[in-house]
CSV table of C-alpha atoms in Angstrom, one decimal:
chain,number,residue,atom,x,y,z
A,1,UNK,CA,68.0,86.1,35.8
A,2,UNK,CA,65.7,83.1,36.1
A,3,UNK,CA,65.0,81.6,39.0
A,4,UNK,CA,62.0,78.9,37.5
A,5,UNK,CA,62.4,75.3,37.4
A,6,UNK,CA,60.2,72.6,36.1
A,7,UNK,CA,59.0,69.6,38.3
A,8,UNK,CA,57.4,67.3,36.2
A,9,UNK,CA,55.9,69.9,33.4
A,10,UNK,CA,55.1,72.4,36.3
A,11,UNK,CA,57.1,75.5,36.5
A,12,UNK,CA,57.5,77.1,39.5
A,13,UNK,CA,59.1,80.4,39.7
A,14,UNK,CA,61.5,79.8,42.2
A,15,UNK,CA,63.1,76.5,43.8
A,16,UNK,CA,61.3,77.1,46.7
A,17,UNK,CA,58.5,75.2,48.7
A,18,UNK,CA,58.0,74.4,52.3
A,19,UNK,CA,58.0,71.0,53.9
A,20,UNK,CA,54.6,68.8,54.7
A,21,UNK,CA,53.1,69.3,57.9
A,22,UNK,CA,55.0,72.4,58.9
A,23,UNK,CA,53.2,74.9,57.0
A,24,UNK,CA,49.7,73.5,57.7
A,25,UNK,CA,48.2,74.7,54.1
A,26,UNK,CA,49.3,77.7,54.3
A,27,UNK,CA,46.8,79.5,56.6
A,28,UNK,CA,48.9,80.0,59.8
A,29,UNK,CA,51.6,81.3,57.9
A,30,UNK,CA,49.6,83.8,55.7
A,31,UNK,CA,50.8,87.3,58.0
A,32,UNK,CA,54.5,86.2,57.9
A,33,UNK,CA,54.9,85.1,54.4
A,34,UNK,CA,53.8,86.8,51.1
A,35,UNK,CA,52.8,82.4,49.6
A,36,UNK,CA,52.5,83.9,46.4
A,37,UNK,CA,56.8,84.7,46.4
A,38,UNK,CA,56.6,80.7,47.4
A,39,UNK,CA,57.3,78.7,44.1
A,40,UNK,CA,55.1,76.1,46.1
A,41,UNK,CA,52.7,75.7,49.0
A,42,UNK,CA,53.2,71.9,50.1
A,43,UNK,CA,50.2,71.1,52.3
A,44,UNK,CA,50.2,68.9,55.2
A,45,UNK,CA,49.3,65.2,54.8
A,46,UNK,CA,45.7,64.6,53.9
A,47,UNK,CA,44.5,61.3,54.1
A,48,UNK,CA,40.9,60.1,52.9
A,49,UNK,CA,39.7,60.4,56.8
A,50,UNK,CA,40.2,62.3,59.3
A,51,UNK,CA,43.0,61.6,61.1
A,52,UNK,CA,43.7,62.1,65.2
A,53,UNK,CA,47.2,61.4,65.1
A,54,UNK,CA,49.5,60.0,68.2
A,55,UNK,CA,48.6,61.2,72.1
A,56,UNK,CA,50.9,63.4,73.7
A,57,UNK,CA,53.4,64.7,74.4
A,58,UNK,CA,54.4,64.9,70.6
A,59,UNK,CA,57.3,67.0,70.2
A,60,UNK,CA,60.4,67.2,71.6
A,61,UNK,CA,63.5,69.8,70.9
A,62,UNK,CA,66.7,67.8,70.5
A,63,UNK,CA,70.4,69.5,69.6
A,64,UNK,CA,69.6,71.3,66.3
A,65,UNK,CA,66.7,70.3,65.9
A,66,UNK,CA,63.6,68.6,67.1
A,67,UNK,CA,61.8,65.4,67.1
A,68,UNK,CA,57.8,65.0,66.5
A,69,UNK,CA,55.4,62.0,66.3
A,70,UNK,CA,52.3,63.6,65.3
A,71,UNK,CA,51.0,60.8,63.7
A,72,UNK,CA,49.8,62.9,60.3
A,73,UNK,CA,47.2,65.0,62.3
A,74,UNK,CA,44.4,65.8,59.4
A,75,UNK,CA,40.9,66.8,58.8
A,76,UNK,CA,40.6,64.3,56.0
A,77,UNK,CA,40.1,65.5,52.6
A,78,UNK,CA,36.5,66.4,52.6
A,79,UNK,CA,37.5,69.5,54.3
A,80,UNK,CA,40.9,70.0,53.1
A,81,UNK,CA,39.1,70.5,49.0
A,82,UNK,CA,36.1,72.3,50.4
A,83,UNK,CA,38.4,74.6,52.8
A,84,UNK,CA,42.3,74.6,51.6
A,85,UNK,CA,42.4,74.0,48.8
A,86,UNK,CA,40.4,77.3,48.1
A,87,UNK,CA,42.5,79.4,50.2
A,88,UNK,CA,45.5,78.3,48.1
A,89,UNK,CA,44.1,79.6,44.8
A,90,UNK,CA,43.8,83.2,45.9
A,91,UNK,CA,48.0,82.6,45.3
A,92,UNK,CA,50.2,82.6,42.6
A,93,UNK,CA,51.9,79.7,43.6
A,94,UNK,CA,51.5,76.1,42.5
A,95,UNK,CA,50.2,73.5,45.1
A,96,UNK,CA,51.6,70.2,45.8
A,97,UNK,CA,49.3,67.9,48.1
A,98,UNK,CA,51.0,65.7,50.3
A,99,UNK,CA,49.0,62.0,50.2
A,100,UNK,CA,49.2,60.2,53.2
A,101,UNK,CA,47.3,56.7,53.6
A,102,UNK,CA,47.3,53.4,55.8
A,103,UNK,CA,46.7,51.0,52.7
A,104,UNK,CA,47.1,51.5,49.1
A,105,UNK,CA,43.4,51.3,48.5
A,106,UNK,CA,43.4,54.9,50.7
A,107,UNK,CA,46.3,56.5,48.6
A,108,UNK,CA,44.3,55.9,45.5
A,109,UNK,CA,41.0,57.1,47.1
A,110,UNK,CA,42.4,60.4,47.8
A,111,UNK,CA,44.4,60.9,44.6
A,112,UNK,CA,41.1,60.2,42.8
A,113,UNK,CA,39.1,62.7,44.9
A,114,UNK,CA,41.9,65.3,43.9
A,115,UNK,CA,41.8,64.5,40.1
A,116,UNK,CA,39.9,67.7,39.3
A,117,UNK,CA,41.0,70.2,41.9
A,118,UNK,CA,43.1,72.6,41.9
A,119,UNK,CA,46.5,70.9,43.1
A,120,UNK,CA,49.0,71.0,40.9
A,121,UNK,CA,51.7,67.9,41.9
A,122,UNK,CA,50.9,65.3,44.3
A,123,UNK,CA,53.4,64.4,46.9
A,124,UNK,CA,53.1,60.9,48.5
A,125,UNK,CA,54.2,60.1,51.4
A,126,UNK,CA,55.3,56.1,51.5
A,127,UNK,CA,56.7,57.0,55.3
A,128,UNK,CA,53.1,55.8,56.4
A,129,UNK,CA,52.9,51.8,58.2
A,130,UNK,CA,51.2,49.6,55.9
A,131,UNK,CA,48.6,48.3,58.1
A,132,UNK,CA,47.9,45.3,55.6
A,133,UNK,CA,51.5,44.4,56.1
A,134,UNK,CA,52.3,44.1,59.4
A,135,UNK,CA,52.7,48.1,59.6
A,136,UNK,CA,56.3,48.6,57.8
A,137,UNK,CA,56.1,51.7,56.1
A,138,UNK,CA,55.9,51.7,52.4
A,139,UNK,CA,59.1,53.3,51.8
A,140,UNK,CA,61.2,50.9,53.7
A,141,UNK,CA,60.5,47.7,51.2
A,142,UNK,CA,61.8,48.5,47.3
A,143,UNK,CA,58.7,45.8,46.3
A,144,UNK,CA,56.2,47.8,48.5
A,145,UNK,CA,57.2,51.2,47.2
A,146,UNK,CA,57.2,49.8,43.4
A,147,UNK,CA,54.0,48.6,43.8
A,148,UNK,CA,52.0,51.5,45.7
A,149,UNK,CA,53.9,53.8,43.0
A,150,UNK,CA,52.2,52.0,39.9
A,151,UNK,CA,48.7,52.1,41.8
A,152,UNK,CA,48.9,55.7,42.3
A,153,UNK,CA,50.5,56.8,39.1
A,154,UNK,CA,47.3,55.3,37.5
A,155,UNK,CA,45.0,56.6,39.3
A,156,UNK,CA,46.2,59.9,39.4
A,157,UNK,CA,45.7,62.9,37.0
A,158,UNK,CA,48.6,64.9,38.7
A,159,UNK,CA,52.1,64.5,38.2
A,160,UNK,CA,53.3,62.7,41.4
A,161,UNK,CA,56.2,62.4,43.4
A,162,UNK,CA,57.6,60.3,45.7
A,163,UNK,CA,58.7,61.5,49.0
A,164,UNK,CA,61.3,58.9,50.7
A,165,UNK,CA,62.3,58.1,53.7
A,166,UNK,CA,66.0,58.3,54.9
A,167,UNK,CA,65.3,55.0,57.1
A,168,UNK,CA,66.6,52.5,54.6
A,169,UNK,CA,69.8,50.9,54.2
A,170,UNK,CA,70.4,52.2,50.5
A,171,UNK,CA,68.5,55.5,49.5
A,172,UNK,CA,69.1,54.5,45.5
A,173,UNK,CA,67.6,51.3,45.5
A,174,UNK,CA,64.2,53.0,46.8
A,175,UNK,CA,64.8,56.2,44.5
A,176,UNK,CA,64.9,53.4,41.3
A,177,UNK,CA,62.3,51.7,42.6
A,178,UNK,CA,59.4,54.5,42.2
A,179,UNK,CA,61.3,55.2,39.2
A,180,UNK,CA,60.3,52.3,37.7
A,181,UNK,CA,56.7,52.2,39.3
A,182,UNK,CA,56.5,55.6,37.3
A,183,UNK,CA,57.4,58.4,39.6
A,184,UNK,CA,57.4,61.3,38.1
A,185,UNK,CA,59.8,63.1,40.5
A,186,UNK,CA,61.3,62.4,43.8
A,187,UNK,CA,61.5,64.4,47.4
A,188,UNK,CA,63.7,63.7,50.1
A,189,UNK,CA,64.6,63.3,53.1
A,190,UNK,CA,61.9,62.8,55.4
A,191,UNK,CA,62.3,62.8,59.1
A,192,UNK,CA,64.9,60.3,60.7
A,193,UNK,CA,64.2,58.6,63.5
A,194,UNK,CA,65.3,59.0,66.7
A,195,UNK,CA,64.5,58.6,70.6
A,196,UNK,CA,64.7,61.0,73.5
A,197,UNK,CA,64.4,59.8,77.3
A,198,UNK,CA,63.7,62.3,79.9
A,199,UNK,CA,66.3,61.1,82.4
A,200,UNK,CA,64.1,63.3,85.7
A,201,UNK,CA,61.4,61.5,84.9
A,202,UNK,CA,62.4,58.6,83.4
A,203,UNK,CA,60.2,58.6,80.7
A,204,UNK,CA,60.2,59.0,76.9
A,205,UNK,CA,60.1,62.7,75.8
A,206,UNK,CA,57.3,61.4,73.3
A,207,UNK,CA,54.3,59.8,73.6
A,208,UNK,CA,55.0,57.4,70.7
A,209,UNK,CA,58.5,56.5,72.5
A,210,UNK,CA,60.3,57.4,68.3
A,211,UNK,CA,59.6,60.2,66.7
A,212,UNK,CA,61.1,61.5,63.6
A,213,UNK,CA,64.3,64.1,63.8
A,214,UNK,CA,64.5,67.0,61.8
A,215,UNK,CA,66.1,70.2,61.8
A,216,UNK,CA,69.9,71.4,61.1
A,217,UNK,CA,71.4,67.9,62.8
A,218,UNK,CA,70.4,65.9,59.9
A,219,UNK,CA,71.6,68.4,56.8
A,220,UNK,CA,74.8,66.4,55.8
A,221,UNK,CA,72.6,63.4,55.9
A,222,UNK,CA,70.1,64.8,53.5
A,223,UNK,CA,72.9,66.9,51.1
A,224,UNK,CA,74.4,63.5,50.5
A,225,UNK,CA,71.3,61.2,49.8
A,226,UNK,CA,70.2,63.7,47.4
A,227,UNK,CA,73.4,63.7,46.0
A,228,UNK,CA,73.3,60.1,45.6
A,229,UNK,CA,69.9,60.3,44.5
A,230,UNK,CA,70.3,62.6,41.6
A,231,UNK,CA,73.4,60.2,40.1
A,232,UNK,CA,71.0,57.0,40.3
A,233,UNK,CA,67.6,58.4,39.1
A,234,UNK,CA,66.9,60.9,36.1
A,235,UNK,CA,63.6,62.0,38.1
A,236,UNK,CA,64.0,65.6,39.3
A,237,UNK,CA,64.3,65.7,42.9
A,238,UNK,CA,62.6,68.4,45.7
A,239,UNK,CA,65.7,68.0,48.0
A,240,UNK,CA,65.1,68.6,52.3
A,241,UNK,CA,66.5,68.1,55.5
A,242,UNK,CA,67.5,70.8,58.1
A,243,UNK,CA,67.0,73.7,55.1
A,244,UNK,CA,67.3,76.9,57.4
A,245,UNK,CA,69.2,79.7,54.5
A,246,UNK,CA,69.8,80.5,51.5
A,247,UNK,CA,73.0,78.7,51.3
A,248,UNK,CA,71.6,75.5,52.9
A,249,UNK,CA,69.3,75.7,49.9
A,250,UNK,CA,71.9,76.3,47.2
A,251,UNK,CA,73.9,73.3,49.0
A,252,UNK,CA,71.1,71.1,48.1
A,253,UNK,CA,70.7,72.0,44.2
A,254,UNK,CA,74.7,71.7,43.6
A,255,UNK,CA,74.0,68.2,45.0
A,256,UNK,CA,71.5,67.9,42.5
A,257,UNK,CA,68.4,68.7,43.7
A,258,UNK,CA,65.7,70.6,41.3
A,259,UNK,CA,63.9,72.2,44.0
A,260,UNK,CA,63.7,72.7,47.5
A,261,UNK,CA,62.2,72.4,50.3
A,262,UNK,CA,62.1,74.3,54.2
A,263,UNK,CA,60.6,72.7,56.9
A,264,UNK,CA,61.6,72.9,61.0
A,265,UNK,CA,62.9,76.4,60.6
A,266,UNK,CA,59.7,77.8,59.9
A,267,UNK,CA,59.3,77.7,63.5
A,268,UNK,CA,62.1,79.5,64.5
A,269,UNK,CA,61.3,82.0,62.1
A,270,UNK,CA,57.8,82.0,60.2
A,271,UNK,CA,59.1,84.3,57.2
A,272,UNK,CA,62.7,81.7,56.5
A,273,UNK,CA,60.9,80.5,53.7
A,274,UNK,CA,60.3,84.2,51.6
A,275,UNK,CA,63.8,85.3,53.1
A,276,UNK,CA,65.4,82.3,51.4
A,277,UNK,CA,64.0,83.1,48.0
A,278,UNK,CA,65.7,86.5,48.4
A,279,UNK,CA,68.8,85.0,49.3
A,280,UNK,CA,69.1,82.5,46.4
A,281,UNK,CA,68.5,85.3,43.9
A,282,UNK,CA,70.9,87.6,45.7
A,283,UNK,CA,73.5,84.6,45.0
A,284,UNK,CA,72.6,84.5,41.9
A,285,UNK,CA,73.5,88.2,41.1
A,286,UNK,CA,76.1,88.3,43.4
A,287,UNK,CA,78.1,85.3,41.3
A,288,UNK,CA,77.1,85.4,37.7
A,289,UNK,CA,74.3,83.4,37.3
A,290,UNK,CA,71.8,83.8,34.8
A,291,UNK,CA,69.8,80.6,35.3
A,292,UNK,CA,69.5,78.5,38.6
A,293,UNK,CA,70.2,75.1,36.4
A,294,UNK,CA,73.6,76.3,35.7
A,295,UNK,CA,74.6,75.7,39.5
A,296,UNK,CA,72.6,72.1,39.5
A,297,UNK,CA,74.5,68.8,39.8
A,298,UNK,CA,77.1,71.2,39.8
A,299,UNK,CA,79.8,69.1,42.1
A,300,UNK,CA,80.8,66.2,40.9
């Protein structure tokens, strides 16, 4: 039975990651979760500074799910290659490091300071406000996304993929976009957002006022962009959105989806991620399957 897919030339040995900036790098989860059954550790956003993120409050539960305007909390990548990155390598696991940056100029910065480390794909995320541009995130303009995808592809020794937001009106014209800036794969969805008002004391439940909704709410929404996704791009694609079993995983890669990726429920349940690993090769005996790429794209 194999259970290994390739993202980009790098072969992970199970679909399975976990979603940026619910698994910090790995550390808090460490006594729940054997990282090395992880076919990836996906670190939480580093940018080229430390970041302080939004004030609080900054979370907020919502039906089957929760909202969260942290603001890409980080200790800037100084300490993330002199302290994480480390900690990652006692693993057998591959490491992707999410990117985060306010300009393109600080993408590149930190994508050059991780040329010769240890991560193995780079994950950026184009959800950021470009400050330069009046604070639209990167991912919500095809142009802007084209553009910061060619600068970072060059600069960058790492395969790299593209994580994209679900706040646009057409998911495929942004997948074809980093396409053509030469993505190397895709990931999506990331956080929707959303609002809550605390009606006892009429205020927002978040600092911010928005905040970005994950969880189990926003599942269909994610199955069916990947879906669409996979039929507009030939990029292979880490598919997320309210993961939280092994049959919300296996949903995603009969959309299409390569790989995967499990985010909110890790706070539920610390050890969802290892437990879904289990469960997709359980499938996978329980049904036939030899290789996980039989079941891939497998609806049509």
């Amino acid at each position: 039975m194999n259970t290994s897919v390739n993202i980009a030339g790098v072969i992970m040995k199970n679909p399975v990651t976990v979603a940026s900036g619910t698994f910090g790098s790995g550390m808090e989860f460490a006594d729940f979760v054997d990282l090395s059954k992880l076919g990836a550790v996906t670190t939480k956003g580093v940018a080229n500074v430390p970041w302080a993120g939004n004030p609080t409050p900054r979370i907020a539960e919502t039906p089957s799910g929760m909202m969260n305007a942290i603001g890409l909390q980080n200790p800037g990548i100084d300490t993330f290659i002199k302290r994480d990155l480390p900690f990652l390598a006692e693993y057998d696991t591959k490491v992707i490091v999410n990117v985060c940056g306010k300009s393109t100029e600080d993408y590149v910065d930190v994508v050059e300071r991780l040329a010769d480390t240890s991560a193995d794909l780079l994950e950026i995320n184009v959800s950021c406000p470009n400050v330069k541009e009046g604070g639209i995130a990167f991912g919500q303009d095809p142009k802007a996304l084209y553009d910061i995808t060619t600068k970072v592809k060059a600069a960058a020794k790492q395969p790299i993929i593209m994580k994209l937001s679900p706040n646009v009106t057409d998911i495929t014209e942004m997948a074809r976009a980093a396409e053509a800036g030469g993505a190397d794969a895709l990931s999506l969805i990331n956080t929707i957002t959303g609002m809550k008002i605390d009606i006892y004391r009429r205020r927002f439940a978040v600092a911010n006022k928005t905040g970005g909704v994950s969880g189990p709410a926003i599942r269909p929404i994610a199955v069916r962009m990947v879906y669409q996704v996979a039929k507009a791009v030939k990029l292979p694609i880490i598919g997320m959105g309210g993961i939280a079993t092994a049959e919300d995983a296996i949903e995603f890669i009969m959309a299409g989806a390569t790989a995967v990726s499990v985010g909110t429920a890790n706070f539920r349940n610390p050890s969802v991620s290892q437990e879904i690993v289990k469960g997709i090769e359980d499938f996978m005996i329980s049904q036939g399957i030899e290789d996980i790429a039989d079941i891939r794209g497998c609806v049509d």
